[in-house]
Amino acid sequence: MNRRILTLVAALIPVLVLGALGSVLTVPFVALGPGPTFNTLGKVEGKEVVDVRGTEVDPTTGHLNMTTVSVRDGLSIFEAFGFWVSGKHGLVPRAEVYPPGVSRDEIDKSNQQDFKDSEGNAEVAALHYLNMPTVVLLRKVAEDGPAKDVLKAGDEIISINGAPIAEPKDVVSAVSAQPPGAQLTVQVRRENAEQTLQVTLGARPDDKDKGYLGVTPGEGARPPLQVFFNLADIGGPSAGLMFSLALIDKLTPGELDGGKFVAGTGTIDQEGKVGPIGGIQYKMMAARDAGAETFMVPAANCNEAKQRTPEGLRLVKVENLTGAVQSLNDINAGKETVGCG
């Protein structure tokens, strides 16, 4: 074979080997970027994202979009480099997203529970804002607890041992006042029918002298009003604010968004306080790419958000649900709002 050809082949071999390795070997990083957005006033797969039943719902148009962050794992060297130079993604150590010693299944379950909790908080925060009555509901029944074969998530707790239950803390007080082995008479409303059930208490894992029921009580809408959230395969708590705004929009006259495209993010507690989230820059990108003109930013994320604001996107600083509603009303009235500047 010609010596020049042999020299060229010898020179190409390391390049080819590196190229092959670069497309196969994975890096200890994940790529974060803009994820899908969902209009909380709209539908997904034929279902209302925020489905309100049992009362008249005010017509809504426009958008109140929740936003997400995409996470891409198992990246090759070439893929990681491609995301890094794209300008729309960032690389972070994989351990920050998937901690060592915790399985993907455990992480997914935790994220799903956070999302479920955010739905409950969003519902209660909106009802409190509207001064609408609530009832005590079971948010969760432990799979290994004393109540697992008797009570169900979604049960409305009316009374325990004849004492009316008005707040979630009443359930805790009624149970902890009884010793392990005591039998509780629990009156519940399930599927619009009242039932009287008997549960034998176990011992609290952290205090063997106190009774344990194995339930997580919370608040929810008083029947016949019912609220259902219909987004699947979404994790984390950051949709809370936008869920609350959508519910308020549907239960009040007029349109919070003025028929325009508003997006946002933020956790929410049952008293309406809005908390910070991660990946704000990617959520703003996703919102702007989808057509949003206004973005609701948790106050604690403002410093980061104002440094990476996409062109044409107005930022609105939000500390609580009352302030968020007021800001939207001000925008619709042509007034100035508090931004992140």
PDB file of N, CA and C in Angstrom, residues 27-105:
ATOM      1  N   VAL A  27     -21.688  11.202  29.942  1.00  0.00           N
ATOM      2  CA  VAL A  27     -21.055  12.153  30.853  1.00  0.00           C
ATOM      3  C   VAL A  27     -21.883  12.258  32.129  1.00  0.00           C
ATOM      4  N   PRO A  28     -21.249  12.654  33.257  1.00  0.00           N
ATOM      5  CA  PRO A  28     -21.992  12.758  34.536  1.00  0.00           C
ATOM      6  C   PRO A  28     -22.746  14.068  34.663  1.00  0.00           C
ATOM      7  N   PHE A  29     -23.417  14.467  33.595  1.00  0.00           N
ATOM      8  CA  PHE A  29     -24.195  15.699  33.579  1.00  0.00           C
ATOM      9  C   PHE A  29     -25.560  15.435  32.953  1.00  0.00           C
ATOM     10  N   VAL A  30     -26.523  16.273  33.279  1.00  0.00           N
ATOM     11  CA  VAL A  30     -27.813  16.270  32.587  1.00  0.00           C
ATOM     12  C   VAL A  30     -28.002  17.647  31.971  1.00  0.00           C
ATOM     13  N   ALA A  31     -28.795  17.697  30.909  1.00  0.00           N
ATOM     14  CA  ALA A  31     -29.083  18.958  30.233  1.00  0.00           C
ATOM     15  C   ALA A  31     -30.458  19.453  30.654  1.00  0.00           C
ATOM     16  N   LEU A  32     -30.515  20.689  31.140  1.00  0.00           N
ATOM     17  CA  LEU A  32     -31.779  21.325  31.479  1.00  0.00           C
ATOM     18  C   LEU A  32     -32.141  22.311  30.373  1.00  0.00           C
ATOM     19  N   GLY A  33     -33.426  22.384  30.060  1.00  0.00           N
ATOM     20  CA  GLY A  33     -33.857  23.288  29.011  1.00  0.00           C
ATOM     21  C   GLY A  33     -35.342  23.572  29.096  1.00  0.00           C
ATOM     22  N   PRO A  34     -35.872  24.360  28.167  1.00  0.00           N
ATOM     23  CA  PRO A  34     -37.306  24.657  28.163  1.00  0.00           C
ATOM     24  C   PRO A  34     -38.125  23.376  27.996  1.00  0.00           C
ATOM     25  N   GLY A  35     -39.150  23.227  28.819  1.00  0.00           N
ATOM     26  CA  GLY A  35     -40.046  22.085  28.714  1.00  0.00           C
ATOM     27  C   GLY A  35     -41.387  22.502  28.137  1.00  0.00           C
ATOM     28  N   PRO A  36     -42.325  21.583  28.046  1.00  0.00           N
ATOM     29  CA  PRO A  36     -43.654  21.933  27.524  1.00  0.00           C
ATOM     30  C   PRO A  36     -44.399  22.858  28.478  1.00  0.00           C
ATOM     31  N   THR A  37     -45.303  23.658  27.923  1.00  0.00           N
ATOM     32  CA  THR A  37     -46.184  24.507  28.721  1.00  0.00           C
ATOM     33  C   THR A  37     -47.621  24.041  28.514  1.00  0.00           C
ATOM     34  N   PHE A  38     -48.455  24.278  29.520  1.00  0.00           N
ATOM     35  CA  PHE A  38     -49.849  23.841  29.449  1.00  0.00           C
ATOM     36  C   PHE A  38     -50.755  24.983  29.890  1.00  0.00           C
ATOM     37  N   ASN A  39     -51.776  25.250  29.090  1.00  0.00           N
ATOM     38  CA  ASN A  39     -52.736  26.295  29.436  1.00  0.00           C
ATOM     39  C   ASN A  39     -53.701  25.758  30.481  1.00  0.00           C
ATOM     40  N   THR A  40     -53.638  26.295  31.688  1.00  0.00           N
ATOM     41  CA  THR A  40     -54.507  25.802  32.755  1.00  0.00           C
ATOM     42  C   THR A  40     -55.971  26.155  32.533  1.00  0.00           C
ATOM     43  N   LEU A  41     -56.244  27.029  31.556  1.00  0.00           N
ATOM     44  CA  LEU A  41     -57.630  27.340  31.192  1.00  0.00           C
ATOM     45  C   LEU A  41     -58.125  26.454  30.055  1.00  0.00           C
ATOM     46  N   GLY A  42     -57.231  25.641  29.502  1.00  0.00           N
ATOM     47  CA  GLY A  42     -57.570  24.853  28.327  1.00  0.00           C
ATOM     48  C   GLY A  42     -57.800  23.385  28.633  1.00  0.00           C
ATOM     49  N   LYS A  43     -57.616  22.565  27.600  1.00  0.00           N
ATOM     50  CA  LYS A  43     -57.841  21.126  27.707  1.00  0.00           C
ATOM     51  C   LYS A  43     -56.580  20.363  27.318  1.00  0.00           C
ATOM     52  N   VAL A  44     -56.459  19.164  27.861  1.00  0.00           N
ATOM     53  CA  VAL A  44     -55.421  18.220  27.474  1.00  0.00           C
ATOM     54  C   VAL A  44     -56.086  16.878  27.262  1.00  0.00           C
ATOM     55  N   GLU A  45     -55.914  16.338  26.060  1.00  0.00           N
ATOM     56  CA  GLU A  45     -56.534  15.047  25.701  1.00  0.00           C
ATOM     57  C   GLU A  45     -58.034  15.067  25.963  1.00  0.00           C
ATOM     58  N   GLY A  46     -58.678  16.183  25.616  1.00  0.00           N
ATOM     59  CA  GLY A  46     -60.132  16.287  25.716  1.00  0.00           C
ATOM     60  C   GLY A  46     -60.674  16.598  27.086  1.00  0.00           C
ATOM     61  N   LYS A  47     -59.790  16.759  28.088  1.00  0.00           N
ATOM     62  CA  LYS A  47     -60.230  17.051  29.448  1.00  0.00           C
ATOM     63  C   LYS A  47     -59.767  18.439  29.860  1.00  0.00           C
ATOM     64  N   GLU A  48     -60.617  19.138  30.621  1.00  0.00           N
ATOM     65  CA  GLU A  48     -60.222  20.425  31.170  1.00  0.00           C
ATOM     66  C   GLU A  48     -59.029  20.225  32.103  1.00  0.00           C
ATOM     67  N   VAL A  49     -58.003  21.034  31.950  1.00  0.00           N
ATOM     68  CA  VAL A  49     -56.852  20.933  32.849  1.00  0.00           C
ATOM     69  C   VAL A  49     -57.289  21.187  34.283  1.00  0.00           C
ATOM     70  N   VAL A  50     -58.099  22.221  34.488  1.00  0.00           N
ATOM     71  CA  VAL A  50     -58.715  22.477  35.795  1.00  0.00           C
ATOM     72  C   VAL A  50     -60.220  22.319  35.601  1.00  0.00           C
ATOM     73  N   ASP A  51     -60.746  21.196  36.050  1.00  0.00           N
ATOM     74  CA  ASP A  51     -62.134  20.818  35.807  1.00  0.00           C
ATOM     75  C   ASP A  51     -62.970  21.129  37.052  1.00  0.00           C
ATOM     76  N   VAL A  52     -63.877  22.079  36.936  1.00  0.00           N
ATOM     77  CA  VAL A  52     -64.723  22.505  38.056  1.00  0.00           C
ATOM     78  C   VAL A  52     -66.135  21.983  37.835  1.00  0.00           C
ATOM     79  N   ARG A  53     -66.653  21.279  38.830  1.00  0.00           N
ATOM     80  CA  ARG A  53     -67.991  20.705  38.724  1.00  0.00           C
ATOM     81  C   ARG A  53     -68.843  21.103  39.930  1.00  0.00           C
ATOM     82  N   GLY A  54     -70.154  21.029  39.748  1.00  0.00           N
ATOM     83  CA  GLY A  54     -71.062  21.287  40.851  1.00  0.00           C
ATOM     84  C   GLY A  54     -71.446  22.732  41.023  1.00  0.00           C
ATOM     85  N   THR A  55     -70.992  23.597  40.125  1.00  0.00           N
ATOM     86  CA  THR A  55     -71.355  25.013  40.187  1.00  0.00           C
ATOM     87  C   THR A  55     -71.200  25.617  38.804  1.00  0.00           C
ATOM     88  N   GLU A  56     -71.764  26.807  38.618  1.00  0.00           N
ATOM     89  CA  GLU A  56     -71.634  27.471  37.328  1.00  0.00           C
ATOM     90  C   GLU A  56     -70.207  27.988  37.154  1.00  0.00           C
ATOM     91  N   VAL A  57     -69.659  27.760  35.968  1.00  0.00           N
ATOM     92  CA  VAL A  57     -68.289  28.182  35.669  1.00  0.00           C
ATOM     93  C   VAL A  57     -68.321  29.335  34.689  1.00  0.00           C
ATOM     94  N   ASP A  58     -67.564  30.387  34.993  1.00  0.00           N
ATOM     95  CA  ASP A  58     -67.510  31.555  34.121  1.00  0.00           C
ATOM     96  C   ASP A  58     -66.661  31.236  32.888  1.00  0.00           C
ATOM     97  N   PRO A  59     -67.122  31.617  31.684  1.00  0.00           N
ATOM     98  CA  PRO A  59     -66.333  31.341  30.472  1.00  0.00           C
ATOM     99  C   PRO A  59     -64.982  32.055  30.527  1.00  0.00           C
ATOM    100  N   THR A  60     -63.935  31.379  30.049  1.00  0.00           N
ATOM    101  CA  THR A  60     -62.593  31.953  30.037  1.00  0.00           C
ATOM    102  C   THR A  60     -61.965  31.773  28.658  1.00  0.00           C
ATOM    103  N   THR A  61     -61.124  32.729  28.282  1.00  0.00           N
ATOM    104  CA  THR A  61     -60.343  32.613  27.057  1.00  0.00           C
ATOM    105  C   THR A  61     -58.909  33.005  27.390  1.00  0.00           C
ATOM    106  N   GLY A  62     -58.073  33.076  26.369  1.00  0.00           N
ATOM    107  CA  GLY A  62     -56.691  33.432  26.621  1.00  0.00           C
ATOM    108  C   GLY A  62     -55.926  32.305  27.283  1.00  0.00           C
ATOM    109  N   HIS A  63     -54.826  32.676  27.938  1.00  0.00           N
ATOM    110  CA  HIS A  63     -53.930  31.673  28.511  1.00  0.00           C
ATOM    111  C   HIS A  63     -53.487  32.052  29.911  1.00  0.00           C
ATOM    112  N   LEU A  64     -53.430  31.057  30.774  1.00  0.00           N
ATOM    113  CA  LEU A  64     -52.735  31.120  32.055  1.00  0.00           C
ATOM    114  C   LEU A  64     -51.861  29.859  32.094  1.00  0.00           C
ATOM    115  N   ASN A  65     -50.718  29.936  31.443  1.00  0.00           N
ATOM    116  CA  ASN A  65     -49.905  28.739  31.224  1.00  0.00           C
ATOM    117  C   ASN A  65     -48.958  28.434  32.378  1.00  0.00           C
ATOM    118  N   MET A  66     -48.960  27.178  32.805  1.00  0.00           N
ATOM    119  CA  MET A  66     -47.905  26.681  33.684  1.00  0.00           C
ATOM    120  C   MET A  66     -46.740  26.251  32.800  1.00  0.00           C
ATOM    121  N   THR A  67     -45.535  26.290  33.348  1.00  0.00           N
ATOM    122  CA  THR A  67     -44.335  26.007  32.568  1.00  0.00           C
ATOM    123  C   THR A  67     -43.508  24.916  33.233  1.00  0.00           C
ATOM    124  N   THR A  68     -42.689  24.238  32.445  1.00  0.00           N
ATOM    125  CA  THR A  68     -41.882  23.138  32.958  1.00  0.00           C
ATOM    126  C   THR A  68     -40.447  23.243  32.436  1.00  0.00           C
ATOM    127  N   VAL A  69     -39.589  22.433  33.039  1.00  0.00           N
ATOM    128  CA  VAL A  69     -38.191  22.323  32.616  1.00  0.00           C
ATOM    129  C   VAL A  69     -37.966  20.905  32.092  1.00  0.00           C
ATOM    130  N   SER A  70     -37.330  20.786  30.941  1.00  0.00           N
ATOM    131  CA  SER A  70     -36.989  19.474  30.419  1.00  0.00           C
ATOM    132  C   SER A  70     -35.666  19.014  31.013  1.00  0.00           C
ATOM    133  N   VAL A  71     -35.535  17.713  31.270  1.00  0.00           N
ATOM    134  CA  VAL A  71     -34.300  17.125  31.790  1.00  0.00           C
ATOM    135  C   VAL A  71     -33.904  15.988  30.859  1.00  0.00           C
ATOM    136  N   ARG A  72     -32.703  16.097  30.291  1.00  0.00           N
ATOM    137  CA  ARG A  72     -32.210  15.061  29.384  1.00  0.00           C
ATOM    138  C   ARG A  72     -31.012  14.381  30.022  1.00  0.00           C
ATOM    139  N   ASP A  73     -31.141  13.079  30.203  1.00  0.00           N
ATOM    140  CA  ASP A  73     -30.141  12.279  30.908  1.00  0.00           C
ATOM    141  C   ASP A  73     -29.470  11.317  29.928  1.00  0.00           C
ATOM    142  N   GLY A  74     -28.405  10.658  30.390  1.00  0.00           N
ATOM    143  CA  GLY A  74     -27.724   9.664  29.571  1.00  0.00           C
ATOM    144  C   GLY A  74     -27.062  10.263  28.349  1.00  0.00           C
ATOM    145  N   LEU A  75     -26.457  11.428  28.492  1.00  0.00           N
ATOM    146  CA  LEU A  75     -25.901  12.140  27.351  1.00  0.00           C
ATOM    147  C   LEU A  75     -24.513  11.629  26.986  1.00  0.00           C
ATOM    148  N   SER A  76     -24.296  11.501  25.695  1.00  0.00           N
ATOM    149  CA  SER A  76     -22.937  11.235  25.220  1.00  0.00           C
ATOM    150  C   SER A  76     -22.148  12.537  25.255  1.00  0.00           C
ATOM    151  N   ILE A  77     -20.849  12.432  25.057  1.00  0.00           N
ATOM    152  CA  ILE A  77     -20.012  13.641  25.049  1.00  0.00           C
ATOM    153  C   ILE A  77     -20.480  14.595  23.964  1.00  0.00           C
ATOM    154  N   PHE A  78     -20.758  14.060  22.785  1.00  0.00           N
ATOM    155  CA  PHE A  78     -21.192  14.905  21.682  1.00  0.00           C
ATOM    156  C   PHE A  78     -22.543  15.554  21.965  1.00  0.00           C
ATOM    157  N   GLU A  79     -23.474  14.767  22.538  1.00  0.00           N
ATOM    158  CA  GLU A  79     -24.793  15.316  22.850  1.00  0.00           C
ATOM    159  C   GLU A  79     -24.700  16.424  23.893  1.00  0.00           C
ATOM    160  N   ALA A  80     -23.886  16.206  24.929  1.00  0.00           N
ATOM    161  CA  ALA A  80     -23.709  17.217  25.963  1.00  0.00           C
ATOM    162  C   ALA A  80     -23.139  18.504  25.364  1.00  0.00           C
ATOM    163  N   PHE A  81     -22.137  18.360  24.503  1.00  0.00           N
ATOM    164  CA  PHE A  81     -21.549  19.537  23.861  1.00  0.00           C
ATOM    165  C   PHE A  81     -22.586  20.265  23.011  1.00  0.00           C
ATOM    166  N   GLY A  82     -23.407  19.508  22.296  1.00  0.00           N
ATOM    167  CA  GLY A  82     -24.443  20.114  21.456  1.00  0.00           C
ATOM    168  C   GLY A  82     -25.444  20.917  22.265  1.00  0.00           C
ATOM    169  N   PHE A  83     -25.869  20.378  23.406  1.00  0.00           N
ATOM    170  CA  PHE A  83     -26.791  21.127  24.265  1.00  0.00           C
ATOM    171  C   PHE A  83     -26.112  22.370  24.831  1.00  0.00           C
ATOM    172  N   TRP A  84     -24.840  22.239  25.197  1.00  0.00           N
ATOM    173  CA  TRP A  84     -24.121  23.347  25.815  1.00  0.00           C
ATOM    174  C   TRP A  84     -23.997  24.541  24.866  1.00  0.00           C
ATOM    175  N   VAL A  85     -23.746  24.268  23.585  1.00  0.00           N
ATOM    176  CA  VAL A  85     -23.563  25.362  22.619  1.00  0.00           C
ATOM    177  C   VAL A  85     -24.895  25.854  22.057  1.00  0.00           C
ATOM    178  N   SER A  86     -26.010  25.185  22.397  1.00  0.00           N
ATOM    179  CA  SER A  86     -27.303  25.567  21.809  1.00  0.00           C
ATOM    180  C   SER A  86     -27.789  26.930  22.275  1.00  0.00           C
ATOM    181  N   GLY A  87     -27.374  27.343  23.473  1.00  0.00           N
ATOM    182  CA  GLY A  87     -27.841  28.611  24.022  1.00  0.00           C
ATOM    183  C   GLY A  87     -29.167  28.506  24.758  1.00  0.00           C
ATOM    184  N   LYS A  88     -29.839  27.378  24.640  1.00  0.00           N
ATOM    185  CA  LYS A  88     -31.133  27.199  25.311  1.00  0.00           C
ATOM    186  C   LYS A  88     -31.086  26.122  26.397  1.00  0.00           C
ATOM    187  N   HIS A  89     -29.930  25.539  26.607  1.00  0.00           N
ATOM    188  CA  HIS A  89     -29.798  24.484  27.605  1.00  0.00           C
ATOM    189  C   HIS A  89     -28.587  24.746  28.476  1.00  0.00           C
ATOM    190  N   GLY A  90     -28.627  24.167  29.662  1.00  0.00           N
ATOM    191  CA  GLY A  90     -27.494  24.234  30.568  1.00  0.00           C
ATOM    192  C   GLY A  90     -27.167  22.851  31.079  1.00  0.00           C
ATOM    193  N   LEU A  91     -25.899  22.626  31.394  1.00  0.00           N
ATOM    194  CA  LEU A  91     -25.464  21.343  31.940  1.00  0.00           C
ATOM    195  C   LEU A  91     -25.238  21.477  33.435  1.00  0.00           C
ATOM    196  N   VAL A  92     -25.790  20.554  34.209  1.00  0.00           N
ATOM    197  CA  VAL A  92     -25.561  20.527  35.656  1.00  0.00           C
ATOM    198  C   VAL A  92     -25.153  19.116  36.046  1.00  0.00           C
ATOM    199  N   PRO A  93     -24.383  18.975  37.129  1.00  0.00           N
ATOM    200  CA  PRO A  93     -24.002  17.629  37.567  1.00  0.00           C
ATOM    201  C   PRO A  93     -25.223  16.745  37.771  1.00  0.00           C
ATOM    202  N   ARG A  94     -25.122  15.524  37.287  1.00  0.00           N
ATOM    203  CA  ARG A  94     -26.263  14.606  37.369  1.00  0.00           C
ATOM    204  C   ARG A  94     -26.721  14.405  38.813  1.00  0.00           C
ATOM    205  N   ALA A  95     -25.781  14.447  39.758  1.00  0.00           N
ATOM    206  CA  ALA A  95     -26.117  14.211  41.157  1.00  0.00           C
ATOM    207  C   ALA A  95     -27.057  15.268  41.719  1.00  0.00           C
ATOM    208  N   GLU A  96     -27.108  16.454  41.106  1.00  0.00           N
ATOM    209  CA  GLU A  96     -28.023  17.496  41.579  1.00  0.00           C
ATOM    210  C   GLU A  96     -29.474  17.165  41.269  1.00  0.00           C
ATOM    211  N   VAL A  97     -29.689  16.391  40.217  1.00  0.00           N
ATOM    212  CA  VAL A  97     -31.045  16.018  39.806  1.00  0.00           C
ATOM    213  C   VAL A  97     -31.388  14.610  40.275  1.00  0.00           C
ATOM    214  N   TYR A  98     -30.414  13.722  40.187  1.00  0.00           N
ATOM    215  CA  TYR A  98     -30.606  12.327  40.592  1.00  0.00           C
ATOM    216  C   TYR A  98     -29.568  11.982  41.666  1.00  0.00           C
ATOM    217  N   PRO A  99     -29.872  12.282  42.938  1.00  0.00           N
ATOM    218  CA  PRO A  99     -28.899  12.059  44.007  1.00  0.00           C
ATOM    219  C   PRO A  99     -28.451  10.603  44.087  1.00  0.00           C
ATOM    220  N   PRO A 100     -27.173  10.373  44.345  1.00  0.00           N
ATOM    221  CA  PRO A 100     -26.676   8.997  44.497  1.00  0.00           C
ATOM    222  C   PRO A 100     -27.390   8.283  45.644  1.00  0.00           C
ATOM    223  N   GLY A 101     -27.651   7.013  45.442  1.00  0.00           N
ATOM    224  CA  GLY A 101     -28.299   6.226  46.483  1.00  0.00           C
ATOM    225  C   GLY A 101     -29.813   6.306  46.486  1.00  0.00           C
ATOM    226  N   VAL A 102     -30.379   7.140  45.594  1.00  0.00           N
ATOM    227  CA  VAL A 102     -31.839   7.248  45.475  1.00  0.00           C
ATOM    228  C   VAL A 102     -32.229   6.773  44.080  1.00  0.00           C
ATOM    229  N   SER A 103     -33.142   5.824  43.997  1.00  0.00           N
ATOM    230  CA  SER A 103     -33.513   5.257  42.705  1.00  0.00           C
ATOM    231  C   SER A 103     -34.356   6.233  41.896  1.00  0.00           C
ATOM    232  N   ARG A 104     -34.342   6.045  40.576  1.00  0.00           N
ATOM    233  CA  ARG A 104     -35.177   6.876  39.716  1.00  0.00           C
ATOM    234  C   ARG A 104     -36.640   6.735  40.092  1.00  0.00           C
ATOM    235  N   ASP A 105     -37.047   5.530  40.470  1.00  0.00           N
ATOM    236  CA  ASP A 105     -38.439   5.294  40.852  1.00  0.00           C
ATOM    237  C   ASP A 105     -38.802   6.108  42.092  1.00  0.00           C
TER     238      ASP A 105
END
